[in-house]
Amino acid sequence: MGMKTILVTGASRGIGLEWTRQCLERGHRLLATCRNPDNAEALSKLRESHADLLNILTLDVEDEGSVTRLFLELDKKSEPIDLLFNNAGVIDWEDMLNVSAEAVEKTYKVNVVGALLVLRAAIPCLRRSANPIVANVSSRLGSIELRGNTQLGGAIGYQCSKAALNMLTKQASIDLAPFGITVLSQSPATAGRLPAGDCCEP
Ligand SMILES: NC(=O)c1ccc[n+]([C@@H]2O[C@H](COP(=O)([O-])OP(=O)(O)OC[C@H]3O[C@@H](n4cnc5c(N)ncnc54)[C@H](OP(=O)(O)O)[C@@H]3O)[C@@H](O)[C@H]2O)c1
């Protein structure tokens, strides 16, 4: 596979950071976005070994102005995006009996609305690629099929947000097919692949 241009959201830590590191090692060009580049020390450190391939850019997916600003700038530079790794996300563990409206709203704002805003704003750059792909980072906790009726509790706001993200994937894959853009949901299998403590889901 030749060099691809990959835009990652939530590249400051966790899966987004590790994804960025591994893609750099494979020789891809990274547009690694995060809320606070100045505080993203581990990400900035990757510049030492990959200065030519790594661009660190500011993006807060909850802030529509931030999304618009970044993608207008990328579009102005005629940037292509071969892969959008729509990864930024938050989890809330409270179950249905305890969760607050604010916690549900927060998970939706980042995991659903944020993913939608980023995906939509990225379309002009995706259309510059010969084979553009959008990977929405979902979770098996968002799968209705995998929810057995013996499972109690659950991270209700998070699960609902990832189920909604999966519907975004489905509809976007239909709407963007005429542009040749593939949209998929991915549930990361993280166990054993991230440093201890970085894998938050059972
Ligand atoms: N880890 C797992 O076991 C697992 C399993 C299934 C699915 N997932 C999914 O995988 C994705 C990454 O999870 P993770 O475990 O790597 O989580 P994490 O370690 O908590 O990292 C979350 C990332 O999202 C970023 N983020 C949060 N709110 C943001 C916002 N408003 N704008 C931009 N970035 C924002 C964070 O940035 P800051 O540093 O600025 O906070 C951070 O980079 C999530 O979508 C999660 O739901 C994870």
PDB file of C-alpha atoms and ligand atoms in Angstrom:
ATOM      1  CA  MET A   1       0.000   0.000   0.000  1.00  0.00           C
ATOM      2  CA  GLY A   2       1.383   3.419  -0.950  1.00  0.00           C
ATOM      3  CA  MET A   3       1.540   6.372   1.353  1.00  0.00           C
ATOM      4  CA  LYS A   4      -1.889   7.532   2.528  1.00  0.00           C
ATOM      5  CA  THR A   5      -2.968  10.778   4.149  1.00  0.00           C
ATOM      6  CA  ILE A   6      -4.797   9.918   7.356  1.00  0.00           C
ATOM      7  CA  LEU A   7      -6.721  12.335   9.574  1.00  0.00           C
ATOM      8  CA  VAL A   8      -7.197  11.188  13.158  1.00  0.00           C
ATOM      9  CA  THR A   9      -9.401  12.827  15.781  1.00  0.00           C
ATOM     10  CA  GLY A  10      -8.509  12.463  19.457  1.00  0.00           C
ATOM     11  CA  ALA A  11      -4.852  11.767  18.683  1.00  0.00           C
ATOM     12  CA  SER A  12      -3.607  13.035  22.062  1.00  0.00           C
ATOM     13  CA  ARG A  13      -3.832   9.672  23.865  1.00  0.00           C
ATOM     14  CA  GLY A  14      -5.292   6.181  23.918  1.00  0.00           C
ATOM     15  CA  ILE A  15      -6.248   4.507  20.662  1.00  0.00           C
ATOM     16  CA  GLY A  16      -5.900   7.691  18.564  1.00  0.00           C
ATOM     17  CA  LEU A  17      -2.313   8.177  19.707  1.00  0.00           C
ATOM     18  CA  GLU A  18      -1.373   4.532  19.153  1.00  0.00           C
ATOM     19  CA  TRP A  19      -3.076   4.526  15.737  1.00  0.00           C
ATOM     20  CA  THR A  20      -1.088   7.637  14.819  1.00  0.00           C
ATOM     21  CA  ARG A  21       2.173   6.044  15.969  1.00  0.00           C
ATOM     22  CA  GLN A  22       1.599   2.814  14.043  1.00  0.00           C
ATOM     23  CA  CYS A  23       0.519   4.603  10.850  1.00  0.00           C
ATOM     24  CA  LEU A  24       3.639   6.802  11.001  1.00  0.00           C
ATOM     25  CA  GLU A  25       5.787   3.699  11.367  1.00  0.00           C
ATOM     26  CA  ARG A  26       4.180   2.323   8.208  1.00  0.00           C
ATOM     27  CA  GLY A  27       5.169   5.484   6.336  1.00  0.00           C
ATOM     28  CA  HIS A  28       1.789   7.221   6.101  1.00  0.00           C
ATOM     29  CA  ARG A  29       1.245  10.953   6.382  1.00  0.00           C
ATOM     30  CA  LEU A  30      -0.740  11.932   9.461  1.00  0.00           C
ATOM     31  CA  LEU A  31      -3.004  14.888  10.139  1.00  0.00           C
ATOM     32  CA  ALA A  32      -3.203  14.197  13.857  1.00  0.00           C
ATOM     33  CA  THR A  33      -5.788  16.373  15.552  1.00  0.00           C
ATOM     34  CA  CYS A  34      -6.425  17.043  19.216  1.00  0.00           C
ATOM     35  CA  ARG A  35      -8.002  19.663  21.434  1.00  0.00           C
ATOM     36  CA  ASN A  36      -4.785  20.978  22.980  1.00  0.00           C
ATOM     37  CA  PRO A  37      -1.621  20.362  20.946  1.00  0.00           C
ATOM     38  CA  ASP A  38       0.423  22.207  23.595  1.00  0.00           C
ATOM     39  CA  ASN A  39      -0.522  19.594  26.221  1.00  0.00           C
ATOM     40  CA  ALA A  40      -0.272  16.573  23.906  1.00  0.00           C
ATOM     41  CA  GLU A  41       3.248  15.631  24.937  1.00  0.00           C
ATOM     42  CA  ALA A  42       3.257  12.007  23.765  1.00  0.00           C
ATOM     43  CA  LEU A  43       1.930  13.066  20.369  1.00  0.00           C
ATOM     44  CA  SER A  44       4.445  15.910  20.035  1.00  0.00           C
ATOM     45  CA  LYS A  45       7.246  13.486  20.887  1.00  0.00           C
ATOM     46  CA  LEU A  46       6.418  11.504  17.719  1.00  0.00           C
ATOM     47  CA  ARG A  47       7.709  14.535  15.798  1.00  0.00           C
ATOM     48  CA  GLU A  48      11.232  13.622  16.887  1.00  0.00           C
ATOM     49  CA  SER A  49      11.181  10.485  14.736  1.00  0.00           C
ATOM     50  CA  HIS A  50       8.588  11.467  12.093  1.00  0.00           C
ATOM     51  CA  ALA A  51       8.856  15.245  11.574  1.00  0.00           C
ATOM     52  CA  ASP A  52       8.276  14.940   7.822  1.00  0.00           C
ATOM     53  CA  LEU A  53       5.065  12.871   8.108  1.00  0.00           C
ATOM     54  CA  LEU A  54       3.328  14.285  11.181  1.00  0.00           C
ATOM     55  CA  ASN A  55       1.174  17.398  11.244  1.00  0.00           C
ATOM     56  CA  ILE A  56      -0.418  18.171  14.605  1.00  0.00           C
ATOM     57  CA  LEU A  57      -3.568  20.271  14.260  1.00  0.00           C
ATOM     58  CA  THR A  58      -6.121  21.712  16.680  1.00  0.00           C
ATOM     59  CA  LEU A  59      -9.618  20.229  16.631  1.00  0.00           C
ATOM     60  CA  ASP A  60     -12.325  20.138  19.279  1.00  0.00           C
ATOM     61  CA  VAL A  61     -15.096  18.018  17.798  1.00  0.00           C
ATOM     62  CA  GLU A  62     -17.651  19.509  20.221  1.00  0.00           C
ATOM     63  CA  ASP A  63     -17.033  22.964  18.816  1.00  0.00           C
ATOM     64  CA  GLU A  64     -18.596  23.456  15.388  1.00  0.00           C
ATOM     65  CA  GLY A  65     -16.450  26.566  14.797  1.00  0.00           C
ATOM     66  CA  SER A  66     -13.304  24.542  15.429  1.00  0.00           C
ATOM     67  CA  VAL A  67     -14.441  21.841  12.968  1.00  0.00           C
ATOM     68  CA  THR A  68     -15.332  24.399  10.283  1.00  0.00           C
ATOM     69  CA  ARG A  69     -12.056  26.318  10.715  1.00  0.00           C
ATOM     70  CA  LEU A  70      -9.846  23.249  10.401  1.00  0.00           C
ATOM     71  CA  PHE A  71     -11.523  21.756   7.338  1.00  0.00           C
ATOM     72  CA  LEU A  72     -11.782  25.101   5.523  1.00  0.00           C
ATOM     73  CA  GLU A  73      -8.057  25.481   6.024  1.00  0.00           C
ATOM     74  CA  LEU A  74      -7.349  21.941   4.777  1.00  0.00           C
ATOM     75  CA  ASP A  75      -9.642  22.450   1.801  1.00  0.00           C
ATOM     76  CA  LYS A  76      -7.916  25.725   0.941  1.00  0.00           C
ATOM     77  CA  LYS A  77      -4.618  23.826   0.839  1.00  0.00           C
ATOM     78  CA  SER A  78      -6.243  21.215  -1.436  1.00  0.00           C
ATOM     79  CA  GLU A  79      -5.461  18.486   1.086  1.00  0.00           C
ATOM     80  CA  PRO A  80      -6.648  14.990   0.261  1.00  0.00           C
ATOM     81  CA  ILE A  81      -7.820  12.664   3.027  1.00  0.00           C
ATOM     82  CA  ASP A  82      -7.567   8.953   2.203  1.00  0.00           C
ATOM     83  CA  LEU A  83      -8.695   7.796   5.631  1.00  0.00           C
ATOM     84  CA  LEU A  84     -10.653   9.691   8.268  1.00  0.00           C
ATOM     85  CA  PHE A  85     -10.188   7.880  11.581  1.00  0.00           C
ATOM     86  CA  ASN A  86     -13.168   9.343  13.467  1.00  0.00           C
ATOM     87  CA  ASN A  87     -11.949   8.299  16.890  1.00  0.00           C
ATOM     88  CA  ALA A  88     -12.499  11.063  19.471  1.00  0.00           C
ATOM     89  CA  GLY A  89     -14.926   9.808  22.081  1.00  0.00           C
ATOM     90  CA  VAL A  90     -15.939   9.916  25.706  1.00  0.00           C
ATOM     91  CA  ILE A  91     -17.338   7.192  27.923  1.00  0.00           C
ATOM     92  CA  ASP A  92     -19.723   7.434  30.867  1.00  0.00           C
ATOM     93  CA  TRP A  93     -20.258   4.274  32.882  1.00  0.00           C
ATOM     94  CA  GLU A  94     -23.506   5.156  34.720  1.00  0.00           C
ATOM     95  CA  ASP A  95     -26.401   2.777  34.195  1.00  0.00           C
ATOM     96  CA  MET A  96     -29.977   3.685  33.322  1.00  0.00           C
ATOM     97  CA  LEU A  97     -31.079   4.127  36.933  1.00  0.00           C
ATOM     98  CA  ASN A  98     -28.298   6.539  37.831  1.00  0.00           C
ATOM     99  CA  VAL A  99     -27.247   8.424  34.720  1.00  0.00           C
ATOM    100  CA  SER A 100     -27.747  12.198  34.498  1.00  0.00           C
ATOM    101  CA  ALA A 101     -29.161  14.010  31.488  1.00  0.00           C
ATOM    102  CA  GLU A 102     -25.915  15.996  31.305  1.00  0.00           C
ATOM    103  CA  ALA A 103     -23.836  12.813  31.017  1.00  0.00           C
ATOM    104  CA  VAL A 104     -26.023  11.472  28.221  1.00  0.00           C
ATOM    105  CA  GLU A 105     -25.869  14.818  26.419  1.00  0.00           C
ATOM    106  CA  LYS A 106     -22.081  14.914  26.725  1.00  0.00           C
ATOM    107  CA  THR A 107     -21.612  11.438  25.226  1.00  0.00           C
ATOM    108  CA  TYR A 108     -23.928  12.324  22.355  1.00  0.00           C
ATOM    109  CA  LYS A 109     -22.232  15.666  21.776  1.00  0.00           C
ATOM    110  CA  VAL A 110     -18.807  14.111  21.298  1.00  0.00           C
ATOM    111  CA  ASN A 111     -19.573  10.585  20.042  1.00  0.00           C
ATOM    112  CA  VAL A 112     -22.452  11.354  17.665  1.00  0.00           C
ATOM    113  CA  VAL A 113     -22.704  15.073  16.873  1.00  0.00           C
ATOM    114  CA  GLY A 114     -18.924  15.501  16.834  1.00  0.00           C
ATOM    115  CA  ALA A 115     -18.435  12.505  14.555  1.00  0.00           C
ATOM    116  CA  LEU A 116     -21.146  13.784  12.198  1.00  0.00           C
ATOM    117  CA  LEU A 117     -19.719  17.319  12.034  1.00  0.00           C
ATOM    118  CA  VAL A 118     -16.216  16.020  11.309  1.00  0.00           C
ATOM    119  CA  LEU A 119     -17.378  13.505   8.713  1.00  0.00           C
ATOM    120  CA  ARG A 120     -19.481  16.102   6.888  1.00  0.00           C
ATOM    121  CA  ALA A 121     -16.802  18.792   6.965  1.00  0.00           C
ATOM    122  CA  ALA A 122     -14.211  16.319   5.653  1.00  0.00           C
ATOM    123  CA  ILE A 123     -16.146  15.476   2.466  1.00  0.00           C
ATOM    124  CA  PRO A 124     -14.320  17.931   0.143  1.00  0.00           C
ATOM    125  CA  CYS A 125     -10.925  16.567   1.256  1.00  0.00           C
ATOM    126  CA  LEU A 126     -12.139  12.949   1.091  1.00  0.00           C
ATOM    127  CA  ARG A 127     -13.283  13.532  -2.470  1.00  0.00           C
ATOM    128  CA  ARG A 128      -9.677  14.306  -3.463  1.00  0.00           C
ATOM    129  CA  SER A 129      -8.703  10.723  -2.640  1.00  0.00           C
ATOM    130  CA  ALA A 130      -8.915   7.882  -5.164  1.00  0.00           C
ATOM    131  CA  ASN A 131     -10.293   5.517  -2.516  1.00  0.00           C
ATOM    132  CA  PRO A 132     -11.555   7.481   0.512  1.00  0.00           C
ATOM    133  CA  ILE A 133     -12.556   5.675   3.692  1.00  0.00           C
ATOM    134  CA  VAL A 134     -14.203   6.939   6.874  1.00  0.00           C
ATOM    135  CA  ALA A 135     -13.761   4.690   9.918  1.00  0.00           C
ATOM    136  CA  ASN A 136     -16.095   5.638  12.747  1.00  0.00           C
ATOM    137  CA  VAL A 137     -14.657   4.197  15.936  1.00  0.00           C
ATOM    138  CA  SER A 138     -17.620   2.532  17.551  1.00  0.00           C
ATOM    139  CA  SER A 139     -17.828  -0.185  20.186  1.00  0.00           C
ATOM    140  CA  ARG A 140     -19.358  -3.581  20.698  1.00  0.00           C
ATOM    141  CA  LEU A 141     -21.198  -1.851  23.559  1.00  0.00           C
ATOM    142  CA  GLY A 142     -23.176  -0.044  20.840  1.00  0.00           C
ATOM    143  CA  SER A 143     -24.349  -3.278  19.257  1.00  0.00           C
ATOM    144  CA  ILE A 144     -28.021  -4.059  19.863  1.00  0.00           C
ATOM    145  CA  GLU A 145     -27.420  -7.625  18.720  1.00  0.00           C
ATOM    146  CA  LEU A 146     -24.666  -8.240  21.254  1.00  0.00           C
ATOM    147  CA  ARG A 147     -26.757  -7.026  24.220  1.00  0.00           C
ATOM    148  CA  GLY A 148     -27.926 -10.274  25.772  1.00  0.00           C
ATOM    149  CA  ASN A 149     -30.882 -10.101  28.130  1.00  0.00           C
ATOM    150  CA  THR A 150     -28.734 -11.522  30.921  1.00  0.00           C
ATOM    151  CA  GLN A 151     -26.551  -8.440  30.954  1.00  0.00           C
ATOM    152  CA  LEU A 152     -27.508  -6.010  33.699  1.00  0.00           C
ATOM    153  CA  GLY A 153     -26.548  -2.407  34.111  1.00  0.00           C
ATOM    154  CA  GLY A 154     -24.537  -0.950  31.328  1.00  0.00           C
ATOM    155  CA  ALA A 155     -23.091   2.371  30.312  1.00  0.00           C
ATOM    156  CA  ILE A 156     -26.422   3.558  28.998  1.00  0.00           C
ATOM    157  CA  GLY A 157     -25.507   6.956  27.544  1.00  0.00           C
ATOM    158  CA  TYR A 158     -22.372   5.579  25.911  1.00  0.00           C
ATOM    159  CA  GLN A 159     -24.101   2.510  24.495  1.00  0.00           C
ATOM    160  CA  CYS A 160     -26.909   4.601  23.021  1.00  0.00           C
ATOM    161  CA  SER A 161     -24.379   7.044  21.547  1.00  0.00           C
ATOM    162  CA  LYS A 162     -22.446   4.249  19.825  1.00  0.00           C
ATOM    163  CA  ALA A 163     -25.664   2.678  18.509  1.00  0.00           C
ATOM    164  CA  ALA A 164     -26.522   6.115  17.089  1.00  0.00           C
ATOM    165  CA  LEU A 165     -23.029   6.375  15.625  1.00  0.00           C
ATOM    166  CA  ASN A 166     -23.618   3.053  13.878  1.00  0.00           C
ATOM    167  CA  MET A 167     -26.754   4.476  12.272  1.00  0.00           C
ATOM    168  CA  LEU A 168     -24.730   7.515  11.186  1.00  0.00           C
ATOM    169  CA  THR A 169     -22.297   5.077   9.570  1.00  0.00           C
ATOM    170  CA  LYS A 170     -25.101   3.247   7.775  1.00  0.00           C
ATOM    171  CA  GLN A 171     -26.822   6.369   6.468  1.00  0.00           C
ATOM    172  CA  ALA A 172     -23.573   8.137   5.548  1.00  0.00           C
ATOM    173  CA  SER A 173     -22.422   5.042   3.653  1.00  0.00           C
ATOM    174  CA  ILE A 174     -25.579   5.298   1.563  1.00  0.00           C
ATOM    175  CA  ASP A 175     -25.461   9.075   1.102  1.00  0.00           C
ATOM    176  CA  LEU A 176     -21.756   9.174   0.242  1.00  0.00           C
ATOM    177  CA  ALA A 177     -21.639   6.114  -2.018  1.00  0.00           C
ATOM    178  CA  PRO A 178     -22.176   8.299  -5.125  1.00  0.00           C
ATOM    179  CA  PHE A 179     -18.921  10.108  -4.214  1.00  0.00           C
ATOM    180  CA  GLY A 180     -17.055   6.814  -3.858  1.00  0.00           C
ATOM    181  CA  ILE A 181     -16.613   7.339  -0.099  1.00  0.00           C
ATOM    182  CA  THR A 182     -16.699   4.154   1.986  1.00  0.00           C
ATOM    183  CA  VAL A 183     -17.994   4.614   5.538  1.00  0.00           C
ATOM    184  CA  LEU A 184     -17.628   1.899   8.146  1.00  0.00           C
ATOM    185  CA  SER A 185     -17.971   1.378  11.883  1.00  0.00           C
ATOM    186  CA  GLN A 186     -15.160  -0.324  13.691  1.00  0.00           C
ATOM    187  CA  SER A 187     -15.080  -1.796  17.183  1.00  0.00           C
ATOM    188  CA  PRO A 188     -11.497  -1.741  18.359  1.00  0.00           C
ATOM    189  CA  ALA A 189     -10.260  -4.960  19.930  1.00  0.00           C
ATOM    190  CA  THR A 190      -7.851  -3.370  22.322  1.00  0.00           C
ATOM    191  CA  ALA A 191      -7.169  -6.025  24.935  1.00  0.00           C
ATOM    192  CA  GLY A 192      -3.456  -6.703  25.129  1.00  0.00           C
ATOM    193  CA  ARG A 193      -2.571  -4.173  22.459  1.00  0.00           C
ATOM    194  CA  LEU A 194      -2.451  -1.004  24.523  1.00  0.00           C
ATOM    195  CA  PRO A 195      -0.338  -0.259  27.586  1.00  0.00           C
ATOM    196  CA  ALA A 196      -2.043  -1.436  30.783  1.00  0.00           C
ATOM    197  CA  GLY A 197      -4.569   1.139  31.965  1.00  0.00           C
ATOM    198  CA  ASP A 198      -5.249   2.493  28.492  1.00  0.00           C
ATOM    199  CA  CYS A 199      -7.924  -0.062  27.661  1.00  0.00           C
ATOM    200  CA  CYS A 200     -11.054   1.122  29.368  1.00  0.00           C
ATOM    201  CA  GLU A 201     -13.775  -1.237  28.108  1.00  0.00           C
ATOM    202  CA  PRO A 202     -14.253  -4.800  29.337  1.00  0.00           C
TER     203      PRO A 202
HETATM  204  N1  LIG B   1     -10.465   1.719  24.913  1.00  0.00           N
HETATM  205  C1  LIG B   1     -11.395   0.809  24.656  1.00  0.00           C
HETATM  206  O1  LIG B   1     -11.439  -0.271  25.268  1.00  0.00           O
HETATM  207  C2  LIG B   1     -12.427   1.087  23.593  1.00  0.00           C
HETATM  208  C3  LIG B   1     -13.270   0.074  23.186  1.00  0.00           C
HETATM  209  C4  LIG B   1     -14.241   0.312  22.215  1.00  0.00           C
HETATM  210  C5  LIG B   1     -14.334   1.567  21.651  1.00  0.00           C
HETATM  211  N2  LIG B   1     -13.510   2.566  22.049  1.00  0.00           N
HETATM  212  C6  LIG B   1     -13.641   3.873  21.391  1.00  0.00           C
HETATM  213  O2  LIG B   1     -12.376   4.223  20.875  1.00  0.00           O
HETATM  214  C7  LIG B   1     -12.243   5.646  20.855  1.00  0.00           C
HETATM  215  C8  LIG B   1     -10.977   6.053  21.600  1.00  0.00           C
HETATM  216  O3  LIG B   1     -11.073   5.539  22.919  1.00  0.00           O
HETATM  217  P1  LIG B   1      -9.849   5.547  23.937  1.00  0.00           P
HETATM  218  O4  LIG B   1      -9.974   4.345  24.773  1.00  0.00           O
HETATM  219  O5  LIG B   1      -8.579   5.819  23.215  1.00  0.00           O
HETATM  220  O6  LIG B   1     -10.250   6.815  24.848  1.00  0.00           O
HETATM  221  P2  LIG B   1      -9.341   7.840  25.644  1.00  0.00           P
HETATM  222  O7  LIG B   1      -8.028   7.227  26.016  1.00  0.00           O
HETATM  223  O8  LIG B   1     -10.214   8.362  26.738  1.00  0.00           O
HETATM  224  O9  LIG B   1      -9.065   8.992  24.581  1.00  0.00           O
HETATM  225  C9  LIG B   1     -10.120   9.734  24.093  1.00  0.00           C
HETATM  226  C10 LIG B   1      -9.599  10.694  23.067  1.00  0.00           C
HETATM  227  O10 LIG B   1     -10.714  11.465  22.593  1.00  0.00           O
HETATM  228  C11 LIG B   1     -10.369  12.831  22.725  1.00  0.00           C
HETATM  229  N3  LIG B   1     -11.521  13.712  22.887  1.00  0.00           N
HETATM  230  C12 LIG B   1     -12.463  13.704  23.858  1.00  0.00           C
HETATM  231  N4  LIG B   1     -13.324  14.718  23.654  1.00  0.00           N
HETATM  232  C13 LIG B   1     -12.899  15.382  22.551  1.00  0.00           C
HETATM  233  C14 LIG B   1     -13.343  16.510  21.851  1.00  0.00           C
HETATM  234  N5  LIG B   1     -14.409  17.200  22.247  1.00  0.00           N
HETATM  235  N6  LIG B   1     -12.668  16.899  20.742  1.00  0.00           N
HETATM  236  C15 LIG B   1     -11.566  16.220  20.332  1.00  0.00           C
HETATM  237  N7  LIG B   1     -11.084  15.148  20.968  1.00  0.00           N
HETATM  238  C16 LIG B   1     -11.744  14.739  22.064  1.00  0.00           C
HETATM  239  C17 LIG B   1      -9.440  12.909  23.918  1.00  0.00           C
HETATM  240  O11 LIG B   1      -8.745  14.120  23.885  1.00  0.00           O
HETATM  241  P3  LIG B   1      -8.190  14.888  25.211  1.00  0.00           P
HETATM  242  O12 LIG B   1      -6.833  14.305  25.482  1.00  0.00           O
HETATM  243  O13 LIG B   1      -8.143  16.319  24.809  1.00  0.00           O
HETATM  244  O14 LIG B   1      -9.170  14.633  26.310  1.00  0.00           O
HETATM  245  C18 LIG B   1      -8.585  11.678  23.662  1.00  0.00           C
HETATM  246  O15 LIG B   1      -7.598  11.937  22.703  1.00  0.00           O
HETATM  247  C19 LIG B   1     -13.510   6.196  21.498  1.00  0.00           C
HETATM  248  O16 LIG B   1     -14.429   6.565  20.483  1.00  0.00           O
HETATM  249  C20 LIG B   1     -14.026   5.017  22.311  1.00  0.00           C
HETATM  250  O17 LIG B   1     -15.420   5.076  22.510  1.00  0.00           O
HETATM  251  C21 LIG B   1     -12.560   2.357  23.012  1.00  0.00           C
END
